[in-house]
Coordinates of C-alpha atoms in Angstrom, one line a residue:
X27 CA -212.3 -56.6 71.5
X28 CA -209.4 -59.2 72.1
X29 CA -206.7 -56.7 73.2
X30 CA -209.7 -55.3 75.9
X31 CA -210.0 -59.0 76.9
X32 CA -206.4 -59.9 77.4
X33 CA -205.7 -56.2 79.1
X34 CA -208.5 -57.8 81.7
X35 CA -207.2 -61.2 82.1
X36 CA -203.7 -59.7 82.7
X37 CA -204.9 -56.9 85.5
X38 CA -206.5 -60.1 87.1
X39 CA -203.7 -62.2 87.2
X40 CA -201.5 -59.2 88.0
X41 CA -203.9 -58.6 91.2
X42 CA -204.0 -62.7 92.3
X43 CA -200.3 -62.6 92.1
X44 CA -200.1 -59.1 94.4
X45 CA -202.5 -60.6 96.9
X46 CA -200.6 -63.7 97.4
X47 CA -197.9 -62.2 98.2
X48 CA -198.8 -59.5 100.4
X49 CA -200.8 -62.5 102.6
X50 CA -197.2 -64.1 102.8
X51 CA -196.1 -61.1 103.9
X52 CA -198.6 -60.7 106.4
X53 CA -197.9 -64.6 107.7
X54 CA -194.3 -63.5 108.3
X55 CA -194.6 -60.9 109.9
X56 CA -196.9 -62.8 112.4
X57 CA -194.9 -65.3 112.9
X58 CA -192.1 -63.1 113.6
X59 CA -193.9 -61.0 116.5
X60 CA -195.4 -64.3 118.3
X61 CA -191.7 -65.5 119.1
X62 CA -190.6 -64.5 122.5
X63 CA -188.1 -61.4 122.7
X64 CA -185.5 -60.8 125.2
X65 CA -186.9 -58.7 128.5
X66 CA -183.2 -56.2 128.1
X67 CA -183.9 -55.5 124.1
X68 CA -186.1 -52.7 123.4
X69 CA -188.3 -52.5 120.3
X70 CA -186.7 -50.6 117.0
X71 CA -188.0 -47.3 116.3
X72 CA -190.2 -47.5 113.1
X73 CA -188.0 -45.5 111.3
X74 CA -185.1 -48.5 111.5
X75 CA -187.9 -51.0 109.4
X76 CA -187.2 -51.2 105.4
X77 CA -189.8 -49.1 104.1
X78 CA -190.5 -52.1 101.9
X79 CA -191.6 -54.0 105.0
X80 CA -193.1 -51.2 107.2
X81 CA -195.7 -50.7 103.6
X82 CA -197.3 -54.0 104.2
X83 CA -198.0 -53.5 108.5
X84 CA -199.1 -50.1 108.2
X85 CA -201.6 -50.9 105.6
X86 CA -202.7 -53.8 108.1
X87 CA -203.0 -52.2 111.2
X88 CA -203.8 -48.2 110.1
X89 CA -207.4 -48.4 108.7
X90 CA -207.2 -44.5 107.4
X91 CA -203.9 -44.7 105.9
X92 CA -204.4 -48.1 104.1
X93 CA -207.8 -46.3 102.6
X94 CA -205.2 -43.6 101.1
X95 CA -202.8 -46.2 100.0
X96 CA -206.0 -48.3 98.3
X97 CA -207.5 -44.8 96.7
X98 CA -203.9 -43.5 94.9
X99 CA -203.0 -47.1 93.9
X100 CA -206.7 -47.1 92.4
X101 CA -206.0 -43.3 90.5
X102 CA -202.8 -44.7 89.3
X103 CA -204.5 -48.3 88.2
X104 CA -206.8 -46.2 86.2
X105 CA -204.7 -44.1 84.9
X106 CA -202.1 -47.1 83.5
X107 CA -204.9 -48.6 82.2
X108 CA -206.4 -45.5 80.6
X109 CA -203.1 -44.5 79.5
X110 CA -202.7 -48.0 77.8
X111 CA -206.0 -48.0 76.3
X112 CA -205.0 -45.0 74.3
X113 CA -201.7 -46.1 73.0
X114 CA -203.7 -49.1 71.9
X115 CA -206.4 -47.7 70.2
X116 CA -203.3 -45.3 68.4
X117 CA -201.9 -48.7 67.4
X118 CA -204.7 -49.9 65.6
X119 CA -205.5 -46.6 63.9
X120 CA -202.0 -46.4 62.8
X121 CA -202.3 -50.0 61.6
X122 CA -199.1 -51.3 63.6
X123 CA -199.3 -54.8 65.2
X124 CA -198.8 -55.1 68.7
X125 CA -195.6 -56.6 70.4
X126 CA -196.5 -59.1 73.4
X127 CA -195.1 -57.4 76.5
X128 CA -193.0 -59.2 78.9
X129 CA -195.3 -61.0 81.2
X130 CA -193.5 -60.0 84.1
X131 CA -194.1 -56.4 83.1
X132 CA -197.5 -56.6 82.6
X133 CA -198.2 -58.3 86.0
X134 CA -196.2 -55.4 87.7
X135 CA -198.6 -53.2 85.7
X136 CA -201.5 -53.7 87.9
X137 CA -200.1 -54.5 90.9
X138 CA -201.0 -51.0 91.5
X139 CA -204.6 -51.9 92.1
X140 CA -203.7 -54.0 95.5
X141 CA -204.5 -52.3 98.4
X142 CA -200.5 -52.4 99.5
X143 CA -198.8 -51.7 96.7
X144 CA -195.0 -51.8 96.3
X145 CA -192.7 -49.7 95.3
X146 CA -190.5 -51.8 93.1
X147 CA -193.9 -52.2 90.9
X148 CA -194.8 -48.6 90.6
X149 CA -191.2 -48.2 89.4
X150 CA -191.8 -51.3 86.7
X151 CA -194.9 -49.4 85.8
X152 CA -193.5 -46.0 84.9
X153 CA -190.7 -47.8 82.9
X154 CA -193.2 -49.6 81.0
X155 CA -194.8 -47.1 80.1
X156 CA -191.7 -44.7 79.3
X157 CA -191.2 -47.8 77.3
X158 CA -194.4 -48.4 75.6
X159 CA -194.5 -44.2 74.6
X160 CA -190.9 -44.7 72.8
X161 CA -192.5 -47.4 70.7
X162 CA -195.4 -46.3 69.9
X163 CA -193.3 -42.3 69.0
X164 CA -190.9 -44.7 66.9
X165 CA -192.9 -46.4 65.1
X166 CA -195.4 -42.9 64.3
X167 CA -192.2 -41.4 63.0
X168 CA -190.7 -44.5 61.2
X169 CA -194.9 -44.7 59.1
X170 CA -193.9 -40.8 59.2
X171 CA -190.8 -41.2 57.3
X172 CA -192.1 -44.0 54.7
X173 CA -194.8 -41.6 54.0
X174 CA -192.7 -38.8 52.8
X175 CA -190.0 -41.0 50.7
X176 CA -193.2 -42.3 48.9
X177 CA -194.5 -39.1 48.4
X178 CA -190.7 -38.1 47.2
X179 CA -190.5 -40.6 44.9
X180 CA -194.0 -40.1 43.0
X181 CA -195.6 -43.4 44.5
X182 CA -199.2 -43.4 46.6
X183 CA -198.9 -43.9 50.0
X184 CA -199.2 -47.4 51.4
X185 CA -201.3 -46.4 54.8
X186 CA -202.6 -43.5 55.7
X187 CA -200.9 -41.8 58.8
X188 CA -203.4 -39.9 60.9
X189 CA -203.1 -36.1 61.6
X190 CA -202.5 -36.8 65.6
X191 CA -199.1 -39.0 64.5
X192 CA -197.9 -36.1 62.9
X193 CA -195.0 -34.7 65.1
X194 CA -191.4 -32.6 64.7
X195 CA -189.9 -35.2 63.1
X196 CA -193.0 -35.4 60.7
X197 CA -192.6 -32.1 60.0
X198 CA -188.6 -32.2 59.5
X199 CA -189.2 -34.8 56.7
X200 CA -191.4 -32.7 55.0
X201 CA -189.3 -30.1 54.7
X202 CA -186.5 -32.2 53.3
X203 CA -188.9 -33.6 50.7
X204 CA -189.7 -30.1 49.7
X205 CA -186.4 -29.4 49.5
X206 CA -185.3 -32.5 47.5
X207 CA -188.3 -31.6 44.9
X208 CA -186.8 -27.9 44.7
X209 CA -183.4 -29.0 44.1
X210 CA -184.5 -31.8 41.1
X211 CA -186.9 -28.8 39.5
X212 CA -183.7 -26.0 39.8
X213 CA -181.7 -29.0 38.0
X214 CA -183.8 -29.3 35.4
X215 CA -184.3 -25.6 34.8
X216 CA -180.4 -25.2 34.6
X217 CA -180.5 -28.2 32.1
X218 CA -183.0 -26.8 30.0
X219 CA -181.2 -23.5 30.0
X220 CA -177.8 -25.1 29.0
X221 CA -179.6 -26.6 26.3
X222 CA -181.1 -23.5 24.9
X223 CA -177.7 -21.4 25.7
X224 CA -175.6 -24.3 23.5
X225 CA -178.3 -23.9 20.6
X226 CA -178.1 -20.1 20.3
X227 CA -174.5 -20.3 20.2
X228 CA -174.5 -22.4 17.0
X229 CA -173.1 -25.6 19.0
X230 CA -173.9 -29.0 18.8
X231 CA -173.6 -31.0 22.0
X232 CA -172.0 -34.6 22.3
X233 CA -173.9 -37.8 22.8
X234 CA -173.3 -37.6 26.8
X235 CA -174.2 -34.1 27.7
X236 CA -177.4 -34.9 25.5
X237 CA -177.8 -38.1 28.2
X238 CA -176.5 -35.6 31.4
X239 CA -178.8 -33.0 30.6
X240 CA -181.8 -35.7 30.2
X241 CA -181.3 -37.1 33.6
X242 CA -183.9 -34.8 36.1
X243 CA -182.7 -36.2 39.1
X244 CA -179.2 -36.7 39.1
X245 CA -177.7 -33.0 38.9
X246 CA -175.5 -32.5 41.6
X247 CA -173.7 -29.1 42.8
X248 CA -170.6 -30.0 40.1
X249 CA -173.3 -30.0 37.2
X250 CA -174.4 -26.3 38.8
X251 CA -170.8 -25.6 38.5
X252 CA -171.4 -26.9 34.8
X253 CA -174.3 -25.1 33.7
X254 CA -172.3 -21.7 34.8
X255 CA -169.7 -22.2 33.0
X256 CA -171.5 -23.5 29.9
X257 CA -173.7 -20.6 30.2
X258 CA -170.6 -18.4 30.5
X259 CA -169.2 -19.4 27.4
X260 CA -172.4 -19.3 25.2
X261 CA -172.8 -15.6 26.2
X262 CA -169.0 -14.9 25.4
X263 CA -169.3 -16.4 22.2
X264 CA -172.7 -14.6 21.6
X265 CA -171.1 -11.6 22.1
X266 CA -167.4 -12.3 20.0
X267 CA -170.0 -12.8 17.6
X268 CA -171.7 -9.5 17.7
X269 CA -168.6 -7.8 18.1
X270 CA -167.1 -9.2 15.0
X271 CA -170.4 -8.5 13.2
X272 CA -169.9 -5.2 14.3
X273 CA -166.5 -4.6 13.4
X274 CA -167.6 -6.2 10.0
X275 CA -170.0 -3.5 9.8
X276 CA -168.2 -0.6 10.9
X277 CA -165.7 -1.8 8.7
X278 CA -167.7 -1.8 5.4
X279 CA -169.7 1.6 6.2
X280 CA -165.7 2.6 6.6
X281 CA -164.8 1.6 3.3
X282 CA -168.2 3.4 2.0
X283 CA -167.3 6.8 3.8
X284 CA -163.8 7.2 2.4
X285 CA -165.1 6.5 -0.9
X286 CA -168.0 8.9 -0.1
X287 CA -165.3 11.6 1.7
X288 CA -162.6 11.5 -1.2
X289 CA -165.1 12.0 -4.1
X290 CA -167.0 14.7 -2.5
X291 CA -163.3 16.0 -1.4
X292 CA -162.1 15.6 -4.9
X293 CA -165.7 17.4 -6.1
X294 CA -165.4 19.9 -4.2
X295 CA -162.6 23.1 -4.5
X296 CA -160.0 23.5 -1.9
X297 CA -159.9 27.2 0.1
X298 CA -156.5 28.1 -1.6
X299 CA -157.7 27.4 -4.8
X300 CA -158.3 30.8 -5.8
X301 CA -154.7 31.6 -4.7
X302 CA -153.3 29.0 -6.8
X303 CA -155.4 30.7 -9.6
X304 CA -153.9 33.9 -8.7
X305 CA -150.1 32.5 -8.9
X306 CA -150.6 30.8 -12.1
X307 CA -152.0 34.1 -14.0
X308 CA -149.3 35.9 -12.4
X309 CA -146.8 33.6 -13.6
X310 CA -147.8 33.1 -17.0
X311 CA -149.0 36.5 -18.2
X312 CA -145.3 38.2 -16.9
X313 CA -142.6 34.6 -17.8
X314 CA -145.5 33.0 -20.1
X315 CA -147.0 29.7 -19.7
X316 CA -144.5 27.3 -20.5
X317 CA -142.5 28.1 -17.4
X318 CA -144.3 25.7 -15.6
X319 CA -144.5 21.5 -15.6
X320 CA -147.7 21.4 -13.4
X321 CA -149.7 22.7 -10.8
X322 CA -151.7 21.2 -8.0
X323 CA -153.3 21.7 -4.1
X324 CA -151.1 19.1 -2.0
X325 CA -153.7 17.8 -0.3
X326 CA -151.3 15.8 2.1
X327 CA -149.3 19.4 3.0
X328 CA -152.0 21.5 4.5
X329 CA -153.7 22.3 1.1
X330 CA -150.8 24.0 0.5
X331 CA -150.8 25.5 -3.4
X332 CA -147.9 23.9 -5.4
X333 CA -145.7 25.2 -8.4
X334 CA -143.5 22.6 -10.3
X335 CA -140.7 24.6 -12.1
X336 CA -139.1 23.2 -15.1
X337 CA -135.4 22.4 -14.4
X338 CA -134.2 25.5 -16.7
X339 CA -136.7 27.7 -15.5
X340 CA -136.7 27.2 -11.6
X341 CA -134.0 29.8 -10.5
X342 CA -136.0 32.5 -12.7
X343 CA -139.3 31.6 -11.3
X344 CA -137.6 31.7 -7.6
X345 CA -136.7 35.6 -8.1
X346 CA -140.0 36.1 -9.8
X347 CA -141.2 34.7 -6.5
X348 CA -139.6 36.7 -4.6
X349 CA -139.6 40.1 -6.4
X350 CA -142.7 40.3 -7.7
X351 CA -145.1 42.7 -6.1
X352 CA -148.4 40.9 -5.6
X353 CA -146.7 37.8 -5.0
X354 CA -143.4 39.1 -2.7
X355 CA -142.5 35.4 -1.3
X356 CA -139.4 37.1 1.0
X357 CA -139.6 34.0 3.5
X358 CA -138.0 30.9 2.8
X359 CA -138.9 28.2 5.8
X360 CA -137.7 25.2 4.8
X361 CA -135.4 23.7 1.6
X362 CA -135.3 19.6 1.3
X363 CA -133.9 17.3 -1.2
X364 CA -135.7 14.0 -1.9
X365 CA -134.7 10.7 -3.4
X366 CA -137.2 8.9 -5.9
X367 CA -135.0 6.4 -7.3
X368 CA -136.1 6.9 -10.8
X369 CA -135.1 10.9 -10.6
X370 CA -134.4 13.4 -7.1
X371 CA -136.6 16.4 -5.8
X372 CA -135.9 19.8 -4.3
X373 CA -138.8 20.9 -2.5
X374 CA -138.7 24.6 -1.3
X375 CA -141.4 26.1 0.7
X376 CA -141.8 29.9 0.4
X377 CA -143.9 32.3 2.8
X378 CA -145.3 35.7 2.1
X379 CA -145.8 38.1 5.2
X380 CA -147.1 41.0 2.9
X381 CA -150.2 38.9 1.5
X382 CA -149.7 36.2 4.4
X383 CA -150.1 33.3 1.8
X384 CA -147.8 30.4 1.5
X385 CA -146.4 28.3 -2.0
X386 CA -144.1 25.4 -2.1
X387 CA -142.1 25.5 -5.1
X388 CA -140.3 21.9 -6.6
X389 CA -138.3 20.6 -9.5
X390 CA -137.3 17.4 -10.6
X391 CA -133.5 16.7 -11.3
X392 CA -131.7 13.7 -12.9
X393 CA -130.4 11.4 -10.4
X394 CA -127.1 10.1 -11.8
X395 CA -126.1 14.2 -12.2
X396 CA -128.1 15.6 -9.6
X397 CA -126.9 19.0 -10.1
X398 CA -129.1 22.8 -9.5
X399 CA -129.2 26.1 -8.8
X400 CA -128.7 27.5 -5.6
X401 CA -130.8 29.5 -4.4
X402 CA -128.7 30.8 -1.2
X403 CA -128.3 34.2 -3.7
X404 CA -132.1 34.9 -3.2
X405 CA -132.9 33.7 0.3
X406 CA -130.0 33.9 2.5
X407 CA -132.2 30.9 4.5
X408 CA -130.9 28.3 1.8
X409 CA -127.4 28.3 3.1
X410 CA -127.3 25.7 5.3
X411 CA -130.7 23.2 4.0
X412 CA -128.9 23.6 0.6
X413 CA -125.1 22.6 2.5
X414 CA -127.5 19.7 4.4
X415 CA -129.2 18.4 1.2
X416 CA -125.6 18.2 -0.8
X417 CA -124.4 16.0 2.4
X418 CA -127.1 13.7 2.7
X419 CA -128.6 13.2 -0.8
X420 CA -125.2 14.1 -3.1
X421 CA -127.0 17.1 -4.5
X422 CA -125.1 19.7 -6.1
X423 CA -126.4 23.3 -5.7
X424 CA -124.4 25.5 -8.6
X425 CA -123.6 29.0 -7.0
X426 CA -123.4 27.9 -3.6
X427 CA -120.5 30.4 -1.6
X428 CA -119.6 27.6 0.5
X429 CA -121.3 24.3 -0.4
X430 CA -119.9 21.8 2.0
X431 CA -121.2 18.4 4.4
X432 CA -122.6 19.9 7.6
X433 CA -123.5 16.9 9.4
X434 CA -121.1 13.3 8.5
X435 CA -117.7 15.4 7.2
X436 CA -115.6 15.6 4.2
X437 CA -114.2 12.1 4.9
X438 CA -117.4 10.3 5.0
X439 CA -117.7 8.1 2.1
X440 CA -121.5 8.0 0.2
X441 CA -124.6 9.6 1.0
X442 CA -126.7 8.1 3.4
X443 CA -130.5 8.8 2.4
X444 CA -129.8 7.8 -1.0
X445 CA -131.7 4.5 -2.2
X446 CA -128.6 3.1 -2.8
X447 CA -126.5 3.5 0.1
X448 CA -124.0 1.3 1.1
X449 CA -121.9 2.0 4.6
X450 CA -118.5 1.9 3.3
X451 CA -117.6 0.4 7.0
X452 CA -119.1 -2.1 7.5
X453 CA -119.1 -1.7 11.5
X454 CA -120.6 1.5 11.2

């Protein structure tokens, strides 16, 4: 081959040019011991000589130690030239053309073979080679390097890069190629999720996050940031939208159950119906049945059974109340005036301890003349609700010992939980 050839030619050159000058050498050194020395100076120790010079003398006049000089410079001439031969035959597997060395370089290369060689050329020789092994790793990891961006970016490798090229840095840019593939295939899985998030939601997604989501390649760490939060606010509008479907629902099985609740609670009999019964029989078989307006179970009050009195009958159904033996109301907890606009209300709620039952007892009264009976003769109790009610509402209870206002005084102008109250002070 022609890089066998010019190897040879070199290593003979190299050799003519080390034999030349090691006969020069020689010469010199001859001429130097045939001129005449002075009688007084005595010879220098071999250890004063340059090593470079004493080399060249002890290889001429030692026969044993020039034969172990000629032997390592031959192991080291063969190994250089093996050496060589391998990074060359490298360099034509890998396909990489070969740089013309220095000839200087080259001539020190196998200078080596000589049987004097020099110290300066061993020195040449390890750098070249130093030199020649940083090329050749270089240009292994540079084909290396083109390899994986071409396998990166989809395209067939342009020459094929032997397994023995292969080093750490080989191995370092397939891992970042890995890497690179994971990142574009994570990017377009976030993509593809925004995409389906946005639809589910009911959204419809502008002309450039159609174009940003097509893009495979081009999702960065911002875009992650992206997805998240586009993901984030599909699922919280997915779910404001369950919740108000929800709501929607609870809402109209709401509306269904009180319907269903009040006509089954309207069907179906209070528990102090039958003492209503019992009041009303009472009441009309002894003062007869015109004595009352109505009748009802206040639903809003406890279930508590209800007696309206007519206004001319409400003192004498009060006493009946109260005197009658399988009624005997004897308690009377609370007294109350209320304001209607179109009329007024006494409300008076009666309890029995004998039969342990309860009644509330009412009458309506005109509410220009609000005017009734007290009933502070019956139950002592009345005094003061009746005394609160005139002071308040402007209710006149007939009978009353001392009917007077309990709470704002006899100077106080109006009544204040009347409809039509107006503060008479203005700063009050």
């Amino acid at each position: 081959m022609s890089g066998d050839k010019d190897l040879e030619q070199l290593k003979k050159e190299a050799a003519e040019k080390a034999k030349a000058a090691a006969l020069a050498k020689r010469q010199a050194k001859a001429a130097g011991e045939a001129a005449p020395k002075p009688a007084a100076e005595a010879p220098k120790p071999p250890a004063e000589e340059s090593p470079r010079a004493a080399e060249p003398v002890q290889a001429a006049g030692n026969a044993s130690s020039g034969g172990d000089a000629d032997d390592l410079a031959k192991k080291k001439a063969a190994a250089a030239a093996k050496a060589k031969a391998a990074a060359l035959a490298k360099k034509k597997r890998e396909g990489i053309v070969d740089e013309p060395a220095a000839p200087v370089k080259e001539a020190q290369a196998p200078a080596e073979e000589t049987a004097a060689p020099q110290a300066s050329s061993n020195d040449a020789d390890d750098l070249a080679r130093r030199k020649a092994e940083a090329v050749a790793k270089a240009k292994a990891a540079a084909a290396a390097k083109r390899k994986a961006m071409e396998q990166a970016g989809g395209e067939a490798p342009a020459a094929p890069v032997a397994p023995a090229a292969e080093t750490a840095a080989d191995a370092g840019d397939d891992d970042l190629a890995k890497k690179k593939a994971a990142a574009v295939a994570k990017a377009k899985a976030a993509a593809a999720a925004k995409r389906k998030a946005m639809e589910l939601a009911g959204g419809e997604a502008s002309q450039a996050a159609k174009a940003k989501a097509a893009v495979s390649g081009g999702d960065t760490g911002a875009d992650a940031t992206d997805d998240e939060k586009a993901k984030a606010k599909a699922a919280a509008v997915a779910k404001a939208k369950a919740a108000a479907a929800a709501k929607a629902k609870a809402a109209a099985a709401g509306k269904a159950g009180d319907t269903a609740p009040a006509a089954s609670e309207a069907a179906a009999p209070s528990a102090n119906q039958p003492y209503l019964d019992k009041y009303v029989k009472v009441i009309a078989e002894n003062l007869g049945a015109d004595v009352l307006e109505d009748s009802y179970i206040n639903k809003l009050s406890k279930d508590v059974p209800t007696l309206v009195a007519k206004r001319d009958t409400y003192f004498k159904l009060a006493q009946f109340l109260k005197y009658n033996e399988l009624l005997a109301f004897d308690y009377l907890s609370e007294l109350h005036g209320t304001d209607f606009v179109t009329h007024m209300e006494v409300y008076v709620h009666l309890f029995s301890y004998k039969n342990r039952q309860s009644v509330a007892l009412k009458v309506k009264i005109d509410r220009d003349e609000p005017t009734i009976e007290s009933l502070q003769p019956i139950w002592a109790g009345a005094n003061w609700p009746e005394c609160e009610a005139y002071d308040l509402l402007g209710i006149k209870f007939t009978g009353h010992p001392d009917l007077h206002r309990i709470l704002l005084g006899e100077e106080w102008v109006g009544h204040p939980l009347r409809k039509d109250y107006e503060p008479y002070d203005v700063e009050v």
